[in-house]
């Protein structure tokens, strides 16, 4: 692909009445002139109303297929919420010519990835595959568009209903603040408004729906005339149209669909509402009704949100976070097809009253009125938004998704130039005008989420109750719908053969080093005019192994390096970066400090000058340290309310032992962080930041000759020896036990099962082979574990297993969040699958699938700059040979069922694993007690309860011995 820049010119638009393919009409052809920012495409319409958009990009042997239906939760009815999302799940359950669960299997087997998503206004289904698999993807999508309903059975319906409930439990009911959006929506919009419920729907609605209701929903909204098929990548437009005609052309047109129109939301007063949650920080959320997507005021309101609460330079950050009053504060302006929501969110520390928080928010708005909008505000917003547009074009999937969204909602699929033009035309006056029009003096929904038992802290007594008075249900046209199958002139049951395998090339990379020890690796990627730099400074959290009383110092040090420098305040640096459209972030992990740099190529020199300042001249200001330390301590306490975090921390403590550095989170503990001083941070930086343990990856629109002189400033970095501690091996469990942590009233239980292996990461040895063995057990969507717990039983939204390793010994973990009532049965099924796999190994069919899937996915591995950077990071971090990919391919090709079985037997010690369960003890313990494992009760820190007794039993139960 030729490089894109920000110049604009006239576009070529060809509109004809008759295309070259049958009765299909060529509607529009967009080409690029010079280096303008545009996505070239051709758009056709089939006789049945299906819109087909094709974008050719031959830079990588990849194709992305997207089918977007203009139906989301906004097309649902009162009492039948969640249909659109529910149907998204059902669309993966097979059709006339595609067997149950075969859609996932066929795409994954072809080396591709796939998914679907639902929002208020649309549902889309998409696949990214090697380009030789184009026909297979189109055949699959057409089959479920035209041949779905006879394959929808009551059993599939019940399983997916359970899966959707689990998804709600995991992402809403069991998550802190998970119901904030739902509570806001039902109080912001009038009763019956299409946005007055969330896409996930209500459990009571899911309980009352029947399979015929769902079939009617499909018949009403899933016709080709309400869909857009968008295909991009290494394809021929002529071939795509021929295949679209073949597979989609016979599908009959569905009922007509008109654009939904609703009046703008107007609030007659501030609506105060609240609810209780298991949280540490209360939440204040203030939401004003605003404008829909592509409204003339949308961009100005987006800019207002950035100025008020979008980053370090925002007024909310200055008044709430900088002053240590809140853990978080921001403003956002999400918009959708029918409406927008301008929202302020504040999570004050427990010491701040919520009425005080609301008053400070109002004072912040008054301050904005006095301050006004500055030239810097506009410059920063434009640069940041333009960079985001460019970065969205880095992948074929990004371009296809953008075209599909524009076609569905914007005035034209070629809206990108207009969007850029709108951004460039923004003025300070525009921003002040929309503030006065939509925010100043206007009414809002004021939501308070308060901790358990603390309703007295709400900002104001609840003063609004939703009323259905005057509501009249619309007629969506469900009467008399009939299912008409397409009539074909070919045998649709015959799966399309794959085309010739595309030639996948490992990116040609360069290597180098600096005199002070920095090792470098890079690759040129000129598809978009950006550059990515990734620094890896070895050590990180592991350096605290010699003094675990200071655990967390690596994270605090990294955080401090994101603050002020000796010459500039944090706000000054943020201002400079935003004007450039660049970003620099520094973070800590278990074994490194990472520095990530993103820049437009034209702004690289200026960005590197800021990087030099941040790396070598951090200020380590006492006021920054005090604020960041307080935030870290508060966040550690806050995480004790989150089931996922509780499970992960307890699991690591059980795996490694309380006195092991890997048992302690990178953030540290309350005790260790309290002991850290500013001098500790300075000492950690002085001792451990060294080029001698630093690797640098460079990917983007520069080559080695271009970048090397620009990095001369790094040669001033003085090398010093850094000793990475050798951590002790973890002690193996003497037997498998269940460790239970009570999380009262939890809607779901979190399960972690596993052990610490004796193997570190390697690319072509035991670790790689163990990953191959795990793929069919718990690594793929259609793995044994996920198919059992999710697709067959409906216990979970997703279950998985895998080996996670680095230079340290890898950990094998099988995990899931499951519905509480199925906790004991889920443990049984996990252990059954692991036991059977260790005993019997892999089948010939499963091994063939594994080889095909993993063997073909290389086409997708190197497309974007980030993907290339991750690939190069592996090479330099682990000193891999340049031909390691070919060696992996040879191992995969030649591995046998006997080898897989031997690996599974060795690497799945079912009698020596830790089983950690976090959930509602009163509900789940009786069932767990019947499984035959010893149960040890722990507190939320993972420590044994002083008063808890353990329960012993003889042999573990077999699958099916417990009831949920």
Coordinates of C-alpha atoms in Angstrom, one line a residue, residues 287-745:
X287 CA -24.9 12.5 32.0
X288 CA -26.3 15.2 29.7
X289 CA -28.3 14.3 26.6
X290 CA -26.4 15.4 23.5
X291 CA -26.3 14.7 19.7
X292 CA -26.2 11.6 17.5
X293 CA -23.2 10.4 15.5
X294 CA -22.4 12.6 12.5
X295 CA -24.3 15.5 13.9
X296 CA -22.7 18.8 13.0
X297 CA -22.0 19.4 16.7
X298 CA -20.5 16.0 17.4
X299 CA -16.8 17.0 16.9
X300 CA -17.1 20.2 18.9
X301 CA -18.6 18.2 21.8
X302 CA -15.8 15.6 21.5
X303 CA -13.3 18.4 21.8
X304 CA -15.1 19.8 24.8
X305 CA -14.9 16.5 26.5
X306 CA -11.2 16.3 25.9
X307 CA -10.7 19.8 27.3
X308 CA -12.8 19.2 30.4
X309 CA -11.7 15.7 31.2
X310 CA -9.6 14.0 28.6
X311 CA -6.1 13.9 30.0
X312 CA -3.4 15.4 32.2
X313 CA -4.2 18.9 30.8
X314 CA -7.9 18.7 31.5
X315 CA -9.6 20.7 34.2
X316 CA -11.0 17.6 35.9
X317 CA -7.6 16.0 36.2
X318 CA -6.2 19.2 37.7
X319 CA -9.0 19.7 40.2
X320 CA -9.7 16.1 41.2
X321 CA -6.7 13.8 40.6
X322 CA -3.8 16.2 40.9
X323 CA -5.2 17.4 44.2
X324 CA -5.6 13.8 45.5
X325 CA -9.3 14.1 45.9
X326 CA -10.2 11.3 43.4
X327 CA -8.8 8.1 42.0
X328 CA -10.3 8.9 38.6
X329 CA -12.1 11.7 36.8
X330 CA -12.9 12.1 33.2
X331 CA -15.4 13.5 30.6
X332 CA -16.5 11.5 27.6
X333 CA -18.9 12.0 24.7
X334 CA -20.0 8.6 23.2
X335 CA -22.5 9.0 20.4
X336 CA -24.7 6.5 18.6
X337 CA -27.2 6.6 15.7
X338 CA -30.1 8.2 17.6
X339 CA -28.5 10.2 20.5
X340 CA -25.3 11.0 22.4
X341 CA -24.4 11.2 26.0
X342 CA -22.0 13.8 27.4
X343 CA -20.8 12.3 30.7
X344 CA -18.7 13.3 33.6
X345 CA -17.4 10.4 35.8
X346 CA -15.7 10.9 39.1
X347 CA -14.4 8.2 41.5
X348 CA -13.6 10.2 44.6
X349 CA -11.5 8.7 47.4
X350 CA -13.5 7.5 50.4
X351 CA -12.4 10.6 52.3
X352 CA -14.3 13.0 49.9
X353 CA -18.1 13.5 50.3
X354 CA -20.1 13.0 47.1
X355 CA -21.9 16.3 47.5
X356 CA -18.5 17.9 47.7
X357 CA -17.5 16.1 44.5
X358 CA -20.6 17.4 42.8
X359 CA -19.9 20.9 43.9
X360 CA -16.3 20.7 42.7
X361 CA -17.5 19.5 39.3
X362 CA -19.8 22.6 39.1
X363 CA -16.9 24.8 40.1
X364 CA -14.8 23.2 37.4
X365 CA -17.4 24.1 34.8
X366 CA -17.4 27.7 36.1
X367 CA -13.6 27.7 35.8
X368 CA -13.9 26.6 32.2
X369 CA -16.3 29.4 31.4
X370 CA -13.7 31.9 32.8
X371 CA -10.8 30.2 31.1
X372 CA -12.4 29.6 27.8
X373 CA -11.0 27.5 25.0
X374 CA -7.3 28.1 24.0
X375 CA -5.5 27.7 20.8
X376 CA -3.5 24.9 22.4
X377 CA -6.8 23.1 23.2
X378 CA -7.8 23.1 19.5
X379 CA -4.3 22.2 18.2
X380 CA -4.0 19.2 20.6
X381 CA -7.5 17.9 19.8
X382 CA -6.9 18.1 16.0
X383 CA -3.5 16.4 16.2
X384 CA -4.7 13.6 18.4
X385 CA -7.9 12.9 16.4
X386 CA -6.1 13.0 13.1
X387 CA -3.5 10.6 14.3
X388 CA -6.2 8.3 15.6
X389 CA -7.8 8.3 12.1
X390 CA -4.5 7.4 10.5
X391 CA -3.8 4.6 13.0
X392 CA -7.2 3.1 12.3
X393 CA -6.0 2.4 8.8
X394 CA -3.1 0.2 9.9
X395 CA -4.9 -3.0 9.2
X396 CA -7.3 -4.4 6.6
X397 CA -9.8 -5.1 9.4
X398 CA -9.6 -1.5 10.5
X399 CA -10.3 -0.1 7.1
X400 CA -13.1 -2.6 6.4
X401 CA -14.7 -1.9 9.7
X402 CA -14.6 1.8 9.0
X403 CA -16.1 1.5 5.6
X404 CA -18.9 -0.8 7.0
X405 CA -19.7 1.8 9.7
X406 CA -19.7 4.7 7.3
X407 CA -22.0 2.9 4.9
X408 CA -24.4 1.9 7.6
X409 CA -24.6 5.3 9.4
X410 CA -22.8 8.1 7.6
X411 CA -24.0 10.0 4.6
X412 CA -21.5 8.1 2.5
X413 CA -19.1 5.2 2.8
X414 CA -16.4 7.7 1.7
X415 CA -16.9 9.8 4.8
X416 CA -13.3 9.7 5.9
X417 CA -12.2 12.9 4.0
X418 CA -15.3 14.7 5.3
X419 CA -14.6 13.6 8.9
X420 CA -11.0 14.9 8.6
X421 CA -12.3 18.2 7.0
X422 CA -14.7 18.6 9.9
X423 CA -11.9 18.1 12.4
X424 CA -9.7 20.6 10.6
X425 CA -12.4 23.2 10.5
X426 CA -13.1 23.2 14.3
X427 CA -12.8 26.5 16.1
X428 CA -12.7 27.7 19.6
X429 CA -16.0 29.4 19.1
X430 CA -17.6 26.1 18.1
X431 CA -16.5 24.5 21.4
X432 CA -17.9 27.3 23.5
X433 CA -21.1 27.3 21.6
X434 CA -21.8 23.7 22.2
X435 CA -20.9 24.1 25.9
X436 CA -23.5 26.8 26.2
X437 CA -26.1 24.9 24.1
X438 CA -25.8 21.4 25.7
X439 CA -24.2 21.7 29.1
X440 CA -24.4 25.1 30.8
X441 CA -27.5 25.3 32.9
X442 CA -28.9 22.1 31.4
X443 CA -30.4 19.2 33.4
X444 CA -28.7 15.8 33.7
X445 CA -29.0 12.4 35.2
X446 CA -26.9 12.4 38.3
X447 CA -26.0 8.8 39.3
X448 CA -24.5 7.8 42.6
X449 CA -23.1 4.3 43.0
X450 CA -22.4 3.9 46.7
X451 CA -20.6 1.2 48.7
X452 CA -22.5 -1.4 50.6
X453 CA -24.5 0.0 53.5
X454 CA -23.6 3.6 52.7
X455 CA -26.6 5.1 51.1
X456 CA -26.3 8.1 53.3
X457 CA -23.4 9.4 51.1
X458 CA -25.5 10.0 48.0
X459 CA -25.4 13.5 46.6
X460 CA -29.1 14.0 46.7
X461 CA -32.1 11.8 47.6
X462 CA -33.4 9.9 44.6
X463 CA -36.1 12.0 42.9
X464 CA -37.0 10.2 39.7
X465 CA -39.0 7.1 39.0
X466 CA -39.4 5.7 35.5
X467 CA -43.0 5.8 34.3
X468 CA -44.7 4.1 31.4
X469 CA -47.5 6.6 31.3
X470 CA -48.4 7.6 27.8
X471 CA -46.2 5.0 26.2
X472 CA -47.5 3.3 23.0
X473 CA -45.6 0.3 21.7
X474 CA -44.5 0.7 18.0
X475 CA -45.5 -1.8 15.4
X476 CA -42.3 -3.3 14.2
X477 CA -44.0 -5.5 11.5
X478 CA -43.6 -9.0 12.9
X479 CA -47.0 -10.2 11.7
X480 CA -47.2 -12.6 8.8
X481 CA -43.4 -13.1 8.4
X482 CA -42.5 -16.3 6.5
X483 CA -39.2 -18.1 6.0
X484 CA -38.3 -18.4 2.3
X485 CA -35.2 -20.3 1.5
X486 CA -33.1 -19.4 -1.5
X487 CA -33.2 -21.5 -4.6
X488 CA -29.8 -22.4 -5.9
X489 CA -28.4 -23.5 -9.2
X490 CA -25.4 -25.1 -7.5
X491 CA -24.8 -27.5 -4.6
X492 CA -24.4 -25.2 -1.6
X493 CA -23.7 -28.1 0.7
X494 CA -20.3 -28.6 -0.9
X495 CA -17.7 -26.6 1.1
X496 CA -15.6 -24.4 -1.1
X497 CA -12.0 -25.5 -1.6
X498 CA -9.2 -23.2 -0.5
X499 CA -7.3 -21.4 -3.1
X500 CA -3.5 -21.7 -3.3
X501 CA -1.7 -21.0 0.0
X502 CA -0.6 -17.4 0.0
X503 CA 3.2 -16.8 0.3
X504 CA 3.8 -15.6 3.9
X505 CA 7.1 -13.8 4.4
X506 CA 8.7 -13.1 7.7
X507 CA 9.3 -9.4 7.8
X508 CA 12.9 -8.6 6.7
X509 CA 14.4 -7.0 9.8
X510 CA 17.6 -5.3 10.6
X511 CA 19.7 -5.5 13.8
X512 CA 22.2 -3.3 15.5
X513 CA 23.6 -2.2 18.8
X514 CA 24.9 0.9 20.5
X515 CA 28.3 1.2 22.2
X516 CA 26.7 1.3 25.6
X517 CA 25.0 -2.0 25.2
X518 CA 21.5 -1.3 23.8
X519 CA 20.5 -4.0 21.4
X520 CA 18.3 -2.9 18.5
X521 CA 16.1 -4.6 16.0
X522 CA 13.8 -3.0 13.4
X523 CA 11.7 -3.3 10.2
X524 CA 10.5 -0.7 7.8
X525 CA 6.7 -0.5 7.4
X526 CA 5.5 2.4 5.2
X527 CA 1.8 1.5 4.9
X528 CA 1.0 4.4 7.2
X529 CA 3.3 7.4 8.1
X530 CA 3.9 6.4 11.7
X531 CA 6.8 5.0 13.8
X532 CA 6.6 2.8 16.9
X533 CA 9.5 2.3 19.4
X534 CA 9.4 -0.3 22.1
X535 CA 12.1 -0.2 24.8
X536 CA 12.4 -3.2 27.2
X537 CA 14.6 -2.6 30.3
X538 CA 15.1 -5.9 32.0
X539 CA 14.4 -6.4 35.7
X540 CA 11.1 -4.8 36.7
X541 CA 9.2 -6.3 39.6
X542 CA 11.7 -9.2 39.9
X543 CA 14.3 -6.8 41.2
X544 CA 12.3 -6.6 44.4
X545 CA 13.0 -10.3 45.1
X546 CA 16.1 -9.2 47.2
X547 CA 13.9 -7.0 49.4
X548 CA 10.2 -7.8 49.1
X549 CA 9.4 -5.3 51.7
X550 CA 9.7 -2.7 48.9
X551 CA 7.6 -4.6 46.4
X552 CA 5.8 -2.1 44.1
X553 CA 8.8 0.1 43.8
X554 CA 9.2 -0.8 40.1
X555 CA 5.6 0.3 39.3
X556 CA 6.0 3.5 41.4
X557 CA 9.2 4.3 39.6
X558 CA 7.6 3.8 36.1
X559 CA 4.7 6.0 37.2
X560 CA 7.0 8.7 38.4
X561 CA 8.7 8.7 35.0
X562 CA 5.4 9.6 33.4
X563 CA 5.3 12.7 35.5
X564 CA 7.3 15.9 35.6
X565 CA 10.9 16.2 34.4
X566 CA 13.6 18.5 35.5
X567 CA 12.7 21.0 32.8
X568 CA 9.0 20.5 32.2
X569 CA 5.8 19.8 34.2
X570 CA 3.8 16.8 33.4
X571 CA 1.2 19.1 31.9
X572 CA 3.8 20.7 29.7
X573 CA 4.9 17.4 28.4
X574 CA 1.4 16.2 27.8
X575 CA 0.7 19.5 25.9
X576 CA 3.7 19.0 23.7
X577 CA 2.8 15.3 22.9
X578 CA -0.8 16.1 22.2
X579 CA 0.2 18.8 19.7
X580 CA 2.3 16.3 17.9
X581 CA -0.3 13.6 18.0
X582 CA 2.3 11.4 19.8
X583 CA 2.4 9.3 22.9
X584 CA 5.0 8.1 25.3
X585 CA 4.1 5.7 28.1
X586 CA 6.3 3.9 30.7
X587 CA 5.1 0.9 32.7
X588 CA 6.3 -1.9 34.8
X589 CA 5.7 -5.6 34.6
X590 CA 7.0 -8.8 36.3
X591 CA 10.4 -8.8 34.5
X592 CA 10.9 -5.4 32.8
X593 CA 10.2 -1.7 32.6
X594 CA 8.7 -0.9 29.2
X595 CA 8.7 2.3 27.3
X596 CA 6.4 2.7 24.3
X597 CA 6.6 5.5 21.8
X598 CA 4.1 6.3 19.0
X599 CA 4.7 9.1 16.6
X600 CA 3.8 10.4 13.1
X601 CA 6.9 10.1 11.0
X602 CA 7.0 13.8 10.4
X603 CA 7.0 14.5 14.1
X604 CA 9.5 11.8 15.1
X605 CA 12.4 14.2 15.9
X606 CA 10.3 16.3 18.2
X607 CA 8.9 13.2 19.9
X608 CA 12.3 11.8 20.5
X609 CA 13.4 15.0 22.2
X610 CA 10.6 14.6 24.7
X611 CA 11.6 10.9 25.1
X612 CA 15.1 12.0 26.0
X613 CA 13.7 14.4 28.6
X614 CA 11.5 11.7 30.2
X615 CA 14.2 8.9 30.2
X616 CA 17.1 10.9 31.5
X617 CA 15.8 13.8 33.5
X618 CA 12.8 12.7 35.6
X619 CA 12.2 15.2 38.4
X620 CA 10.9 12.7 41.0
X621 CA 9.0 15.6 42.6
X622 CA 7.8 14.9 46.2
X623 CA 4.3 16.1 45.4
X624 CA 4.0 13.7 42.5
X625 CA 5.3 10.8 44.6
X626 CA 2.8 11.5 47.4
X627 CA -0.1 11.6 45.0
X628 CA 0.9 8.4 43.1
X629 CA 1.6 6.5 46.2
X630 CA -1.8 7.4 47.6
X631 CA -3.4 6.3 44.3
X632 CA -1.6 3.0 44.3
X633 CA -2.6 2.3 47.9
X634 CA -6.2 3.1 47.3
X635 CA -6.2 1.0 44.1
X636 CA -4.8 -2.0 46.0
X637 CA -7.6 -1.7 48.6
X638 CA -10.1 -1.2 45.8
X639 CA -9.0 -4.4 44.0
X640 CA -10.0 -6.4 47.1
X641 CA -13.6 -5.9 46.0
X642 CA -13.1 -7.5 42.5
X643 CA -13.6 -11.2 42.2
X644 CA -11.2 -11.6 39.2
X645 CA -8.4 -9.8 41.0
X646 CA -9.1 -11.7 44.3
X647 CA -8.9 -15.0 42.4
X648 CA -5.7 -14.2 40.5
X649 CA -3.9 -12.9 43.6
X650 CA -4.9 -15.9 45.7
X651 CA -4.0 -18.3 42.9
X652 CA -0.5 -16.9 42.6
X653 CA 0.0 -17.0 46.3
X654 CA -1.0 -20.6 46.4
X655 CA 1.2 -21.5 43.4
X656 CA 4.4 -19.8 44.6
X657 CA 4.1 -19.4 48.3
X658 CA 3.6 -16.2 50.3
X659 CA 7.4 -15.5 50.4
X660 CA 7.9 -15.7 46.7
X661 CA 8.2 -12.5 44.5
X662 CA 5.9 -14.0 41.9
X663 CA 3.2 -14.3 44.6
X664 CA 3.2 -10.5 45.1
X665 CA 1.5 -8.3 42.5
X666 CA 3.6 -5.9 40.5
X667 CA 1.7 -3.1 42.3
X668 CA 2.9 -4.5 45.6
X669 CA 0.9 -4.9 48.8
X670 CA -0.5 -2.3 51.1
X671 CA 2.3 -3.0 53.6
X672 CA 5.1 -2.9 51.0
X673 CA 3.9 0.2 49.3
X674 CA 3.5 2.1 52.6
X675 CA 7.2 1.4 53.3
X676 CA 8.4 2.8 49.9
X677 CA 10.0 6.3 50.1
X678 CA 10.9 8.7 47.4
X679 CA 14.6 7.9 48.0
X680 CA 13.7 4.2 47.3
X681 CA 12.3 5.3 43.9
X682 CA 15.4 7.4 43.1
X683 CA 17.7 4.5 44.1
X684 CA 15.8 2.0 42.0
X685 CA 16.1 4.3 39.0
X686 CA 19.8 5.0 39.6
X687 CA 20.7 1.4 40.1
X688 CA 18.6 -0.4 37.6
X689 CA 18.0 1.8 34.6
X690 CA 20.8 0.8 32.3
X691 CA 21.4 0.4 28.6
X692 CA 23.2 -2.8 29.4
X693 CA 19.9 -4.5 30.0
X694 CA 17.9 -2.6 27.3
X695 CA 16.5 -3.8 24.0
X696 CA 14.9 -1.5 21.5
X697 CA 12.4 -2.4 18.7
X698 CA 11.8 0.0 15.9
X699 CA 8.9 -0.4 13.4
X700 CA 7.5 2.1 11.0
X701 CA 8.1 4.5 8.2
X702 CA 11.9 4.7 8.8
X703 CA 14.8 2.4 7.9
X704 CA 18.0 1.8 9.8
X705 CA 19.9 4.5 8.1
X706 CA 17.1 7.0 9.0
X707 CA 16.6 6.1 12.6
X708 CA 20.2 5.5 13.8
X709 CA 21.3 9.2 13.8
X710 CA 18.1 10.2 15.5
X711 CA 18.9 7.8 18.4
X712 CA 22.3 9.4 19.1
X713 CA 21.0 10.8 22.3
X714 CA 20.8 7.2 23.7
X715 CA 24.6 6.9 23.5
X716 CA 24.9 9.4 26.4
X717 CA 23.2 6.8 28.6
X718 CA 25.9 5.5 30.9
X719 CA 26.0 1.7 31.2
X720 CA 26.1 0.0 34.6
X721 CA 25.8 -3.7 35.7
X722 CA 22.3 -4.8 36.7
X723 CA 22.0 -8.1 38.5
X724 CA 18.6 -9.8 37.9
X725 CA 17.9 -12.0 41.0
X726 CA 17.5 -15.7 40.6
X727 CA 14.1 -16.6 42.0
X728 CA 13.6 -19.9 43.8
X729 CA 11.6 -22.6 42.2
X730 CA 8.0 -23.0 43.3
X731 CA 7.2 -25.9 45.5
X732 CA 4.9 -28.4 43.9
X733 CA 1.5 -29.1 45.5
X734 CA 1.5 -32.5 47.3
X735 CA -2.0 -33.1 46.2
X736 CA -4.9 -31.4 44.4
X737 CA -7.1 -29.3 46.8
X738 CA -9.8 -26.7 46.5
X739 CA -9.1 -23.3 48.0
X740 CA -12.3 -21.4 48.6
X741 CA -12.7 -17.7 49.1
X742 CA -16.1 -16.3 50.0
X743 CA -17.5 -13.5 47.9
X744 CA -21.0 -13.1 49.2
X745 CA -23.8 -12.7 46.8

